Amino acid sequence: MSDPNTSIHSRRSLLKLMGVGAAAGLAGCGGGDTETENETDDNTGGDTDDNTEESTDTEDDTGGGGKKALLWEYGFPNTEGAKPVWRNEFEENYRERAGQGIKISRYAYEDLRQKFLTGATTGAPDAIEGTLSHLSEYIAAGHVEPIGDYAKSLEHFDGYIDSTIDAMTHKGKLYGLPYEGNARASFVRQDILDELGQDIPESAEAFHEIGRMVNDEYDDVTGFHNCTKDGSVRAFQEWMTHVYQHTDQLYVPDGDNFALNIDADALGQVFDNWYYQIYAADNPVGNPDDLGTGWQTNDPGYINGNYAFIESGSWMRNWTSGENIQNTDSAKDILNNKTQIAHPPHGEGASKGTFLEVKPVMANSHSSQIEKAKMAVAAYSSPETLSEGMAQDPEASGKAMTPVHEDVESTIESENWEPLTDVFTTGRALAKATWGPVRQEFYTHMQEVAYGRTDPYKAGEQFHSALKNLGSEI
Amino acid sequence: MATQTESRFSRYREVFLSFLSDTWIGYAFVIPATIILAVIIGYPTLRGLYLAFFEVSLLNPEQMNFVGLENFAALASDPIFKQALWHTVLLTALAVSLQYLLGLGLALALKEKVPGAGIFRSLSMVTWVMPVIVMVIIFRFMVQNGFGPINILLDSLGMPTTYWFGEPGVAFPLIIVMHIWRNVPFYAISLLAAMQSIPKEQYEAARLDSAGPLQRFRHITLPQISYVSMIMIVLHVTFTFKNFDIVYLSTGGGPLGNTEVLATYVYKQAFEQYALGMGASIGVVMLILMLAFTVIYVKLEEVD
């Protein structure tokens, strides 16, 4: 039998040792090499959000100085088993500039935006990809570095389409470089129009008439679908498409504030043509049973043959497989042979115009490696990466149908899709306002109209009044 | 038996106190946990409380204007906040009550060794561990207009079909159904574990005293699962009250604000309106309500 004192003594020693070990561990005395710490830093950007995806470059440094730069993005395709042609090209381009690799973390846009708005001051990530509305918010928050001088020093700078560079510019300063541009276009089932003996409608009135005709003649196809889910960014972009048919900019700079640049009647007309007539009218163009749905119903719905018209973008081109697609052969047939791209129809007194999505790559102004951040921006948006990477990537080549740089050749092959180029020229980019409060107002009024709770023109007046008041807040 | 247990506990207590009497090792144990709690729980909570009294934008968090109780006054007159509060309370009350009752029923059924109980126990946690986004995608698919299985079934019965998450009167009950689907098996397994720890002799003695099944349940089972029940209810009231992802991913708070809850409203205030102070003040209201509920419920449980 052992001596109880010895037993207590040994237990106490063990606990002391554990306590000291725990304290030392927490104090960061556990050692570990630089690469391990870098990887840990990388992972601080990630969490287990359900709609977050993350991948990390784990290769060792093979040259260059200091730690690797970190990029957050959601642009590269991420299909399991598919060769990441575009991403590989970007990494190679960056390595040539910086002399070392780069770490890449992938997040869904909403996660990426939240994390950057709340954590950019930590200096991570060094560079970030996003959307134009993100750019406006990041500029307002002081999180993006002006890169005008650096950009002008790039050989390829002069080749960017002017409107895409304008979209990255605020008060004379350039805050990012574009890598992708697409304009919202009307996707039309030409075969159905041919069967009905109809031309592609240019006016909203003609569009409603054909849409209703489709509903009458076809049991399994609905005239039109658009997004009406609360909080859907896509719904906001679709609405902006029709706003831009009435005005070049919804808001224009007015001193330090913004002034509303549209009248109430135009807002009412947009509500009437694109929400009331679609879902709430007596003989709706769309299917009221689709109310409250988002892009998950819109895009695959068209590809699966459920809708005669939708408004969408170039990303649709290669979307012929995946969990939302019911039949790959049928999807290919619809996209390759039965789809005609056109300008979205417009209401009375409006003209051609559409929502222009230009995607920027930006440098974090709080980055401790700002030069590497700028190199990441340059590599991501360089014409070599776009033409040899994006355009050659089987998953992403649709994004290069309307390239943002003159050295990148359009990937449009079918003449049915050629009008995308013309639609692109009528696109208007979002003003550099912070759009969150506008979006919130929009969802409320849009749903009121779509669900038939409010007259579209009355909603237009109420919305106009609300938007006017937001001019000083955004 | 009781004396033996007390003696063992007093021995452990003496050993523990002797450890603590060595001040430095006591601190070595306490400090790491204190630091972790302070950093992970204490700081964000205090920061949230602090922000609730300021007007502060997400886009410019350094510029803070002290506004006292103005954020709370604004909430008191905000119809969306009141609607979200009502939805949150209703969702929590209905979801937790139904989860508990169904979980209890299931646990009683499993205790009676019904066929397939073993398989159920193995599979029951699937709904609980499944990521919320997967659950939402499944439900969205099931109620999809046209090809969702629920709509196919309804259609075959000659009943109306639609995208049910977009239907104002149905979206909120659907959210409750999602909570129930997710949590009932977990309740059942937890309550079953508590029931299986009740000595069989007590039931045998009750039978000898001619106690019926209801009496045995009322006087033997229920009192002895009350502690587990309390923990389950307190935890799930908290989880449901602050739940964000189920609502946000399935309806975004719509249609027409019919599923707006406090958690989604906090998100919209902070990340869409950029009003961090207002978002924090809603968080404080949620904190106070949850603390009040927990304290009252635990006290009532002690009285019982």
PDB file of N, CA, C and O in Angstrom, chain A residues 12 15-16 20 26 50 110 113-114 117-118 137 140-141 229-230 287 289-293 296-297 326 434-437 439-440 447-448 451 453, chain B residues 18-19 22 24-25 29 32 58-59 131-133 140 144-145 161-163 166 168 248-249 251-256 267-268 271-274:
ATOM      1  N   ARG A  12      -0.442  16.326  -6.504  1.00  0.00           N
ATOM      2  CA  ARG A  12      -0.271  17.774  -6.486  1.00  0.00           C
ATOM      3  C   ARG A  12       0.772  18.199  -7.515  1.00  0.00           C
ATOM      4  O   ARG A  12       0.577  19.173  -8.247  1.00  0.00           O
ATOM      5  N   LEU A  15      -0.739  18.094 -10.925  1.00  0.00           N
ATOM      6  CA  LEU A  15      -1.642  19.209 -11.176  1.00  0.00           C
ATOM      7  C   LEU A  15      -0.876  20.510 -11.366  1.00  0.00           C
ATOM      8  O   LEU A  15      -1.232  21.344 -12.203  1.00  0.00           O
ATOM      9  N   LYS A  16       0.216  20.658 -10.568  1.00  0.00           N
ATOM     10  CA  LYS A  16       1.051  21.860 -10.741  1.00  0.00           C
ATOM     11  C   LYS A  16       1.594  21.919 -12.155  1.00  0.00           C
ATOM     12  O   LYS A  16       1.555  22.944 -12.822  1.00  0.00           O
ATOM     13  N   VAL A  20       0.859  24.802 -14.876  1.00  0.00           N
ATOM     14  CA  VAL A  20       1.925  25.592 -15.501  1.00  0.00           C
ATOM     15  C   VAL A  20       1.880  25.427 -17.016  1.00  0.00           C
ATOM     16  O   VAL A  20       2.004  26.391 -17.771  1.00  0.00           O
ATOM     17  N   LEU A  26      -1.372  29.090 -22.863  1.00  0.00           N
ATOM     18  CA  LEU A  26      -2.211  30.267 -23.112  1.00  0.00           C
ATOM     19  C   LEU A  26      -1.380  31.508 -23.363  1.00  0.00           C
ATOM     20  O   LEU A  26      -1.784  32.415 -24.077  1.00  0.00           O
ATOM     21  N   ASP A  50     -22.636  28.473 -41.959  1.00  0.00           N
ATOM     22  CA  ASP A  50     -23.136  27.426 -42.840  1.00  0.00           C
ATOM     23  C   ASP A  50     -22.916  27.730 -44.319  1.00  0.00           C
ATOM     24  O   ASP A  50     -22.705  26.832 -45.107  1.00  0.00           O
ATOM     25  N   GLU A 110     -21.846  37.552 -48.662  1.00  0.00           N
ATOM     26  CA  GLU A 110     -22.407  38.191 -47.470  1.00  0.00           C
ATOM     27  C   GLU A 110     -21.476  37.997 -46.260  1.00  0.00           C
ATOM     28  O   GLU A 110     -21.284  38.914 -45.466  1.00  0.00           O
ATOM     29  N   ARG A 113     -18.397  40.255 -46.739  1.00  0.00           N
ATOM     30  CA  ARG A 113     -18.707  41.663 -46.445  1.00  0.00           C
ATOM     31  C   ARG A 113     -18.751  41.904 -44.932  1.00  0.00           C
ATOM     32  O   ARG A 113     -18.148  42.852 -44.425  1.00  0.00           O
ATOM     33  N   GLN A 114     -19.474  41.040 -44.218  1.00  0.00           N
ATOM     34  CA  GLN A 114     -19.596  41.228 -42.768  1.00  0.00           C
ATOM     35  C   GLN A 114     -18.241  41.159 -42.078  1.00  0.00           C
ATOM     36  O   GLN A 114     -17.912  41.973 -41.219  1.00  0.00           O
ATOM     37  N   LEU A 117     -16.152  44.300 -42.943  1.00  0.00           N
ATOM     38  CA  LEU A 117     -16.627  45.534 -42.304  1.00  0.00           C
ATOM     39  C   LEU A 117     -16.290  45.545 -40.816  1.00  0.00           C
ATOM     40  O   LEU A 117     -16.024  46.595 -40.244  1.00  0.00           O
ATOM     41  N   THR A 118     -16.311  44.367 -40.192  1.00  0.00           N
ATOM     42  CA  THR A 118     -16.057  44.344 -38.757  1.00  0.00           C
ATOM     43  C   THR A 118     -14.588  44.087 -38.410  1.00  0.00           C
ATOM     44  O   THR A 118     -14.165  44.408 -37.308  1.00  0.00           O
ATOM     45  N   GLU A 137     -19.349  50.670 -49.525  1.00  0.00           N
ATOM     46  CA  GLU A 137     -19.343  50.565 -48.057  1.00  0.00           C
ATOM     47  C   GLU A 137     -17.911  50.608 -47.512  1.00  0.00           C
ATOM     48  O   GLU A 137     -17.646  51.264 -46.493  1.00  0.00           O
ATOM     49  N   ALA A 140     -16.650  54.136 -47.597  1.00  0.00           N
ATOM     50  CA  ALA A 140     -17.248  54.928 -46.510  1.00  0.00           C
ATOM     51  C   ALA A 140     -16.615  54.586 -45.164  1.00  0.00           C
ATOM     52  O   ALA A 140     -16.482  55.448 -44.298  1.00  0.00           O
ATOM     53  N   ALA A 141     -16.230  53.323 -44.993  1.00  0.00           N
ATOM     54  CA  ALA A 141     -15.633  52.893 -43.721  1.00  0.00           C
ATOM     55  C   ALA A 141     -14.126  53.147 -43.676  1.00  0.00           C
ATOM     56  O   ALA A 141     -13.483  52.918 -42.640  1.00  0.00           O
ATOM     57  N   LYS A 229     -37.908  37.753 -52.698  1.00  0.00           N
ATOM     58  CA  LYS A 229     -37.600  37.361 -51.312  1.00  0.00           C
ATOM     59  C   LYS A 229     -37.085  38.562 -50.526  1.00  0.00           C
ATOM     60  O   LYS A 229     -36.276  39.347 -51.053  1.00  0.00           O
ATOM     61  N   ASP A 230     -37.538  38.691 -49.304  1.00  0.00           N
ATOM     62  CA  ASP A 230     -37.042  39.738 -48.417  1.00  0.00           C
ATOM     63  C   ASP A 230     -35.542  39.547 -48.218  1.00  0.00           C
ATOM     64  O   ASP A 230     -35.089  38.458 -47.891  1.00  0.00           O
ATOM     65  N   ASN A 287     -46.211  33.801 -61.792  1.00  0.00           N
ATOM     66  CA  ASN A 287     -47.012  32.869 -61.014  1.00  0.00           C
ATOM     67  C   ASN A 287     -46.999  33.322 -59.554  1.00  0.00           C
ATOM     68  O   ASN A 287     -45.940  33.286 -58.909  1.00  0.00           O
ATOM     69  N   ASP A 289     -47.720  31.920 -57.034  1.00  0.00           N
ATOM     70  CA  ASP A 289     -47.205  30.874 -56.139  1.00  0.00           C
ATOM     71  C   ASP A 289     -45.682  30.900 -56.032  1.00  0.00           C
ATOM     72  O   ASP A 289     -45.100  30.175 -55.227  1.00  0.00           O
ATOM     73  N   ASP A 290     -45.030  31.710 -56.868  1.00  0.00           N
ATOM     74  CA  ASP A 290     -43.566  31.862 -56.784  1.00  0.00           C
ATOM     75  C   ASP A 290     -43.173  33.044 -55.895  1.00  0.00           C
ATOM     76  O   ASP A 290     -41.979  33.355 -55.779  1.00  0.00           O
ATOM     77  N   LEU A 291     -44.128  33.722 -55.313  1.00  0.00           N
ATOM     78  CA  LEU A 291     -43.793  34.877 -54.465  1.00  0.00           C
ATOM     79  C   LEU A 291     -42.882  34.473 -53.308  1.00  0.00           C
ATOM     80  O   LEU A 291     -43.047  33.400 -52.726  1.00  0.00           O
ATOM     81  N   GLY A 292     -41.954  35.338 -52.988  1.00  0.00           N
ATOM     82  CA  GLY A 292     -41.056  35.090 -51.853  1.00  0.00           C
ATOM     83  C   GLY A 292     -39.827  34.284 -52.223  1.00  0.00           C
ATOM     84  O   GLY A 292     -39.040  33.925 -51.358  1.00  0.00           O
ATOM     85  N   THR A 293     -39.652  33.992 -53.509  1.00  0.00           N
ATOM     86  CA  THR A 293     -38.479  33.194 -53.912  1.00  0.00           C
ATOM     87  C   THR A 293     -37.334  34.103 -54.364  1.00  0.00           C
ATOM     88  O   THR A 293     -37.533  35.265 -54.692  1.00  0.00           O
ATOM     89  N   GLN A 296     -32.477  31.236 -56.344  1.00  0.00           N
ATOM     90  CA  GLN A 296     -32.466  29.770 -56.353  1.00  0.00           C
ATOM     91  C   GLN A 296     -33.619  29.219 -57.188  1.00  0.00           C
ATOM     92  O   GLN A 296     -33.562  28.097 -57.683  1.00  0.00           O
ATOM     93  N   THR A 297     -34.679  30.013 -57.305  1.00  0.00           N
ATOM     94  CA  THR A 297     -35.804  29.611 -58.149  1.00  0.00           C
ATOM     95  C   THR A 297     -35.673  30.236 -59.530  1.00  0.00           C
ATOM     96  O   THR A 297     -36.009  29.610 -60.547  1.00  0.00           O
ATOM     97  N   GLN A 326     -32.254  19.940 -63.461  1.00  0.00           N
ATOM     98  CA  GLN A 326     -32.954  18.644 -63.503  1.00  0.00           C
ATOM     99  C   GLN A 326     -32.449  17.743 -64.629  1.00  0.00           C
ATOM    100  O   GLN A 326     -32.411  16.525 -64.468  1.00  0.00           O
ATOM    101  N   THR A 434     -23.886  54.276 -49.743  1.00  0.00           N
ATOM    102  CA  THR A 434     -24.007  53.053 -48.940  1.00  0.00           C
ATOM    103  C   THR A 434     -25.464  52.604 -49.056  1.00  0.00           C
ATOM    104  O   THR A 434     -26.366  53.268 -48.551  1.00  0.00           O
ATOM    105  N   TRP A 435     -25.690  51.483 -49.718  1.00  0.00           N
ATOM    106  CA  TRP A 435     -27.011  51.122 -50.224  1.00  0.00           C
ATOM    107  C   TRP A 435     -27.875  50.329 -49.245  1.00  0.00           C
ATOM    108  O   TRP A 435     -29.034  50.042 -49.534  1.00  0.00           O
ATOM    109  N   GLY A 436     -27.332  49.952 -48.108  1.00  0.00           N
ATOM    110  CA  GLY A 436     -28.097  49.121 -47.166  1.00  0.00           C
ATOM    111  C   GLY A 436     -29.467  49.692 -46.821  1.00  0.00           C
ATOM    112  O   GLY A 436     -30.492  49.004 -46.960  1.00  0.00           O
ATOM    113  N   PRO A 437     -29.549  50.951 -46.381  1.00  0.00           N
ATOM    114  CA  PRO A 437     -30.866  51.500 -46.017  1.00  0.00           C
ATOM    115  C   PRO A 437     -31.827  51.571 -47.203  1.00  0.00           C
ATOM    116  O   PRO A 437     -33.028  51.382 -47.030  1.00  0.00           O
ATOM    117  N   ARG A 439     -31.864  49.441 -49.726  1.00  0.00           N
ATOM    118  CA  ARG A 439     -32.323  48.058 -49.929  1.00  0.00           C
ATOM    119  C   ARG A 439     -33.453  47.706 -48.955  1.00  0.00           C
ATOM    120  O   ARG A 439     -34.456  47.118 -49.338  1.00  0.00           O
ATOM    121  N   GLN A 440     -33.272  48.098 -47.694  1.00  0.00           N
ATOM    122  CA  GLN A 440     -34.293  47.760 -46.696  1.00  0.00           C
ATOM    123  C   GLN A 440     -35.637  48.388 -47.038  1.00  0.00           C
ATOM    124  O   GLN A 440     -36.683  47.749 -46.912  1.00  0.00           O
ATOM    125  N   GLN A 447     -42.522  44.170 -51.578  1.00  0.00           N
ATOM    126  CA  GLN A 447     -43.394  43.070 -51.165  1.00  0.00           C
ATOM    127  C   GLN A 447     -44.836  43.549 -50.979  1.00  0.00           C
ATOM    128  O   GLN A 447     -45.783  42.818 -51.286  1.00  0.00           O
ATOM    129  N   GLU A 448     -44.997  44.778 -50.497  1.00  0.00           N
ATOM    130  CA  GLU A 448     -46.351  45.332 -50.354  1.00  0.00           C
ATOM    131  C   GLU A 448     -47.080  45.320 -51.696  1.00  0.00           C
ATOM    132  O   GLU A 448     -48.254  45.003 -51.768  1.00  0.00           O
ATOM    133  N   TYR A 451     -47.438  41.476 -53.233  1.00  0.00           N
ATOM    134  CA  TYR A 451     -48.477  40.701 -52.549  1.00  0.00           C
ATOM    135  C   TYR A 451     -49.854  41.368 -52.648  1.00  0.00           C
ATOM    136  O   TYR A 451     -50.816  40.918 -52.024  1.00  0.00           O
ATOM    137  N   ARG A 453     -50.872  44.256 -51.515  1.00  0.00           N
ATOM    138  CA  ARG A 453     -51.340  44.979 -50.332  1.00  0.00           C
ATOM    139  C   ARG A 453     -51.414  46.486 -50.560  1.00  0.00           C
ATOM    140  O   ARG A 453     -52.103  47.188 -49.846  1.00  0.00           O
TER     141      ARG A 453
ATOM    142  N   SER B  18      -6.938  22.267   0.036  1.00  0.00           N
ATOM    143  CA  SER B  18      -5.485  22.245   0.281  1.00  0.00           C
ATOM    144  C   SER B  18      -4.730  22.720  -0.954  1.00  0.00           C
ATOM    145  O   SER B  18      -3.708  23.371  -0.861  1.00  0.00           O
ATOM    146  N   PHE B  19      -5.286  22.356  -2.110  1.00  0.00           N
ATOM    147  CA  PHE B  19      -4.674  22.853  -3.356  1.00  0.00           C
ATOM    148  C   PHE B  19      -4.767  24.371  -3.421  1.00  0.00           C
ATOM    149  O   PHE B  19      -3.800  25.069  -3.736  1.00  0.00           O
ATOM    150  N   ASP B  22      -2.392  26.576  -1.528  1.00  0.00           N
ATOM    151  CA  ASP B  22      -1.161  26.942  -2.241  1.00  0.00           C
ATOM    152  C   ASP B  22      -1.565  27.999  -3.257  1.00  0.00           C
ATOM    153  O   ASP B  22      -2.005  27.693  -4.357  1.00  0.00           O
ATOM    154  N   TRP B  24      -0.492  30.056  -5.414  1.00  0.00           N
ATOM    155  CA  TRP B  24      -0.062  30.216  -6.809  1.00  0.00           C
ATOM    156  C   TRP B  24      -0.703  29.200  -7.723  1.00  0.00           C
ATOM    157  O   TRP B  24      -1.102  29.496  -8.826  1.00  0.00           O
ATOM    158  N   ILE B  25      -0.860  27.975  -7.220  1.00  0.00           N
ATOM    159  CA  ILE B  25      -1.474  26.973  -8.099  1.00  0.00           C
ATOM    160  C   ILE B  25      -2.968  27.249  -8.254  1.00  0.00           C
ATOM    161  O   ILE B  25      -3.565  27.020  -9.313  1.00  0.00           O
ATOM    162  N   PHE B  29      -4.844  27.879 -11.898  1.00  0.00           N
ATOM    163  CA  PHE B  29      -6.045  27.251 -12.433  1.00  0.00           C
ATOM    164  C   PHE B  29      -7.109  28.269 -12.819  1.00  0.00           C
ATOM    165  O   PHE B  29      -7.785  28.137 -13.823  1.00  0.00           O
ATOM    166  N   PRO B  32      -6.400  31.243 -16.259  1.00  0.00           N
ATOM    167  CA  PRO B  32      -6.689  30.958 -17.677  1.00  0.00           C
ATOM    168  C   PRO B  32      -8.180  30.968 -17.994  1.00  0.00           C
ATOM    169  O   PRO B  32      -8.612  31.573 -18.968  1.00  0.00           O
ATOM    170  N   LEU B  58     -21.716  51.359 -38.219  1.00  0.00           N
ATOM    171  CA  LEU B  58     -20.813  50.250 -38.560  1.00  0.00           C
ATOM    172  C   LEU B  58     -19.687  50.735 -39.468  1.00  0.00           C
ATOM    173  O   LEU B  58     -18.572  50.212 -39.420  1.00  0.00           O
ATOM    174  N   LEU B  59     -19.991  51.745 -40.289  1.00  0.00           N
ATOM    175  CA  LEU B  59     -18.996  52.218 -41.245  1.00  0.00           C
ATOM    176  C   LEU B  59     -17.990  53.169 -40.611  1.00  0.00           C
ATOM    177  O   LEU B  59     -16.966  53.481 -41.218  1.00  0.00           O
ATOM    178  N   PRO B 131     -26.141  20.718 -40.465  1.00  0.00           N
ATOM    179  CA  PRO B 131     -26.001  22.176 -40.560  1.00  0.00           C
ATOM    180  C   PRO B 131     -27.330  22.828 -40.934  1.00  0.00           C
ATOM    181  O   PRO B 131     -28.103  22.261 -41.722  1.00  0.00           O
ATOM    182  N   VAL B 132     -27.570  23.995 -40.379  1.00  0.00           N
ATOM    183  CA  VAL B 132     -28.856  24.666 -40.600  1.00  0.00           C
ATOM    184  C   VAL B 132     -29.099  24.918 -42.087  1.00  0.00           C
ATOM    185  O   VAL B 132     -30.215  24.751 -42.580  1.00  0.00           O
ATOM    186  N   ILE B 133     -28.049  25.293 -42.813  1.00  0.00           N
ATOM    187  CA  ILE B 133     -28.228  25.597 -44.230  1.00  0.00           C
ATOM    188  C   ILE B 133     -28.731  24.377 -44.999  1.00  0.00           C
ATOM    189  O   ILE B 133     -29.571  24.490 -45.898  1.00  0.00           O
ATOM    190  N   ARG B 140     -36.736  24.073 -48.195  1.00  0.00           N
ATOM    191  CA  ARG B 140     -37.085  24.903 -49.358  1.00  0.00           C
ATOM    192  C   ARG B 140     -37.484  24.015 -50.537  1.00  0.00           C
ATOM    193  O   ARG B 140     -38.433  24.302 -51.252  1.00  0.00           O
ATOM    194  N   GLN B 144     -41.129  23.730 -52.464  1.00  0.00           N
ATOM    195  CA  GLN B 144     -40.971  24.448 -53.733  1.00  0.00           C
ATOM    196  C   GLN B 144     -42.231  24.318 -54.584  1.00  0.00           C
ATOM    197  O   GLN B 144     -42.811  23.256 -54.661  1.00  0.00           O
ATOM    198  N   ASN B 145     -42.593  25.430 -55.180  1.00  0.00           N
ATOM    199  CA  ASN B 145     -43.772  25.397 -56.045  1.00  0.00           C
ATOM    200  C   ASN B 145     -43.501  24.479 -57.247  1.00  0.00           C
ATOM    201  O   ASN B 145     -42.442  24.536 -57.842  1.00  0.00           O
ATOM    202  N   THR B 161     -51.537  24.528 -53.917  1.00  0.00           N
ATOM    203  CA  THR B 161     -50.077  24.453 -53.779  1.00  0.00           C
ATOM    204  C   THR B 161     -49.484  25.836 -54.006  1.00  0.00           C
ATOM    205  O   THR B 161     -50.061  26.649 -54.719  1.00  0.00           O
ATOM    206  N   THR B 162     -48.356  26.080 -53.394  1.00  0.00           N
ATOM    207  CA  THR B 162     -47.638  27.343 -53.574  1.00  0.00           C
ATOM    208  C   THR B 162     -46.246  27.171 -52.987  1.00  0.00           C
ATOM    209  O   THR B 162     -45.929  26.121 -52.429  1.00  0.00           O
ATOM    210  N   TYR B 163     -45.408  28.209 -53.104  1.00  0.00           N
ATOM    211  CA  TYR B 163     -44.126  28.193 -52.388  1.00  0.00           C
ATOM    212  C   TYR B 163     -44.444  28.639 -50.961  1.00  0.00           C
ATOM    213  O   TYR B 163     -44.646  29.819 -50.709  1.00  0.00           O
ATOM    214  N   GLY B 166     -43.224  31.586 -48.989  1.00  0.00           N
ATOM    215  CA  GLY B 166     -43.636  32.898 -49.484  1.00  0.00           C
ATOM    216  C   GLY B 166     -45.074  33.220 -49.151  1.00  0.00           C
ATOM    217  O   GLY B 166     -45.580  34.258 -49.560  1.00  0.00           O
ATOM    218  N   PRO B 168     -47.784  34.428 -46.624  1.00  0.00           N
ATOM    219  CA  PRO B 168     -47.763  35.150 -45.345  1.00  0.00           C
ATOM    220  C   PRO B 168     -48.315  34.372 -44.140  1.00  0.00           C
ATOM    221  O   PRO B 168     -47.749  34.409 -43.070  1.00  0.00           O
ATOM    222  N   TYR B 248     -33.442  33.630 -41.236  1.00  0.00           N
ATOM    223  CA  TYR B 248     -32.812  34.464 -42.262  1.00  0.00           C
ATOM    224  C   TYR B 248     -32.627  33.694 -43.570  1.00  0.00           C
ATOM    225  O   TYR B 248     -32.867  34.226 -44.651  1.00  0.00           O
ATOM    226  N   LEU B 249     -32.202  32.436 -43.441  1.00  0.00           N
ATOM    227  CA  LEU B 249     -31.935  31.668 -44.653  1.00  0.00           C
ATOM    228  C   LEU B 249     -33.217  31.232 -45.367  1.00  0.00           C
ATOM    229  O   LEU B 249     -33.233  31.101 -46.582  1.00  0.00           O
ATOM    230  N   THR B 251     -36.556  32.720 -45.023  1.00  0.00           N
ATOM    231  CA  THR B 251     -37.498  33.767 -45.451  1.00  0.00           C
ATOM    232  C   THR B 251     -36.893  35.165 -45.432  1.00  0.00           C
ATOM    233  O   THR B 251     -37.504  36.088 -45.976  1.00  0.00           O
ATOM    234  N   GLY B 252     -35.761  35.353 -44.779  1.00  0.00           N
ATOM    235  CA  GLY B 252     -35.163  36.682 -44.659  1.00  0.00           C
ATOM    236  C   GLY B 252     -35.991  37.607 -43.780  1.00  0.00           C
ATOM    237  O   GLY B 252     -35.765  38.818 -43.766  1.00  0.00           O
ATOM    238  N   GLY B 253     -36.973  37.075 -43.053  1.00  0.00           N
ATOM    239  CA  GLY B 253     -37.831  37.919 -42.212  1.00  0.00           C
ATOM    240  C   GLY B 253     -39.178  38.185 -42.877  1.00  0.00           C
ATOM    241  O   GLY B 253     -40.104  38.654 -42.243  1.00  0.00           O
ATOM    242  N   GLY B 254     -39.288  37.901 -44.145  1.00  0.00           N
ATOM    243  CA  GLY B 254     -40.535  38.115 -44.870  1.00  0.00           C
ATOM    244  C   GLY B 254     -41.386  36.871 -44.820  1.00  0.00           C
ATOM    245  O   GLY B 254     -41.071  35.954 -44.060  1.00  0.00           O
ATOM    246  N   PRO B 255     -42.422  36.747 -45.602  1.00  0.00           N
ATOM    247  CA  PRO B 255     -42.945  37.801 -46.471  1.00  0.00           C
ATOM    248  C   PRO B 255     -43.735  38.830 -45.683  1.00  0.00           C
ATOM    249  O   PRO B 255     -44.395  38.462 -44.711  1.00  0.00           O
ATOM    250  N   LEU B 256     -43.605  40.088 -46.085  1.00  0.00           N
ATOM    251  CA  LEU B 256     -44.306  41.201 -45.459  1.00  0.00           C
ATOM    252  C   LEU B 256     -44.020  41.280 -43.968  1.00  0.00           C
ATOM    253  O   LEU B 256     -44.882  41.649 -43.186  1.00  0.00           O
ATOM    254  N   TYR B 267     -29.664  42.042 -37.025  1.00  0.00           N
ATOM    255  CA  TYR B 267     -28.776  41.943 -38.191  1.00  0.00           C
ATOM    256  C   TYR B 267     -29.063  43.080 -39.172  1.00  0.00           C
ATOM    257  O   TYR B 267     -28.149  43.730 -39.676  1.00  0.00           O
ATOM    258  N   LYS B 268     -30.335  43.308 -39.449  1.00  0.00           N
ATOM    259  CA  LYS B 268     -30.687  44.350 -40.417  1.00  0.00           C
ATOM    260  C   LYS B 268     -30.293  45.735 -39.910  1.00  0.00           C
ATOM    261  O   LYS B 268     -29.836  46.582 -40.684  1.00  0.00           O
ATOM    262  N   PHE B 271     -26.158  45.562 -39.987  1.00  0.00           N
ATOM    263  CA  PHE B 271     -25.428  45.343 -41.238  1.00  0.00           C
ATOM    264  C   PHE B 271     -26.102  45.926 -42.479  1.00  0.00           C
ATOM    265  O   PHE B 271     -25.477  46.010 -43.522  1.00  0.00           O
ATOM    266  N   GLU B 272     -27.366  46.305 -42.383  1.00  0.00           N
ATOM    267  CA  GLU B 272     -28.015  46.941 -43.527  1.00  0.00           C
ATOM    268  C   GLU B 272     -28.211  48.436 -43.275  1.00  0.00           C
ATOM    269  O   GLU B 272     -27.973  49.249 -44.156  1.00  0.00           O
ATOM    270  N   GLN B 273     -28.653  48.774 -42.065  1.00  0.00           N
ATOM    271  CA  GLN B 273     -28.836  50.198 -41.741  1.00  0.00           C
ATOM    272  C   GLN B 273     -27.551  50.791 -41.149  1.00  0.00           C
ATOM    273  O   GLN B 273     -27.499  51.983 -40.899  1.00  0.00           O
ATOM    274  N   TYR B 274     -26.572  49.970 -40.868  1.00  0.00           N
ATOM    275  CA  TYR B 274     -25.278  50.367 -40.283  1.00  0.00           C
ATOM    276  C   TYR B 274     -25.439  50.946 -38.868  1.00  0.00           C
ATOM    277  O   TYR B 274     -24.535  51.622 -38.382  1.00  0.00           O
TER     278      TYR B 274
END
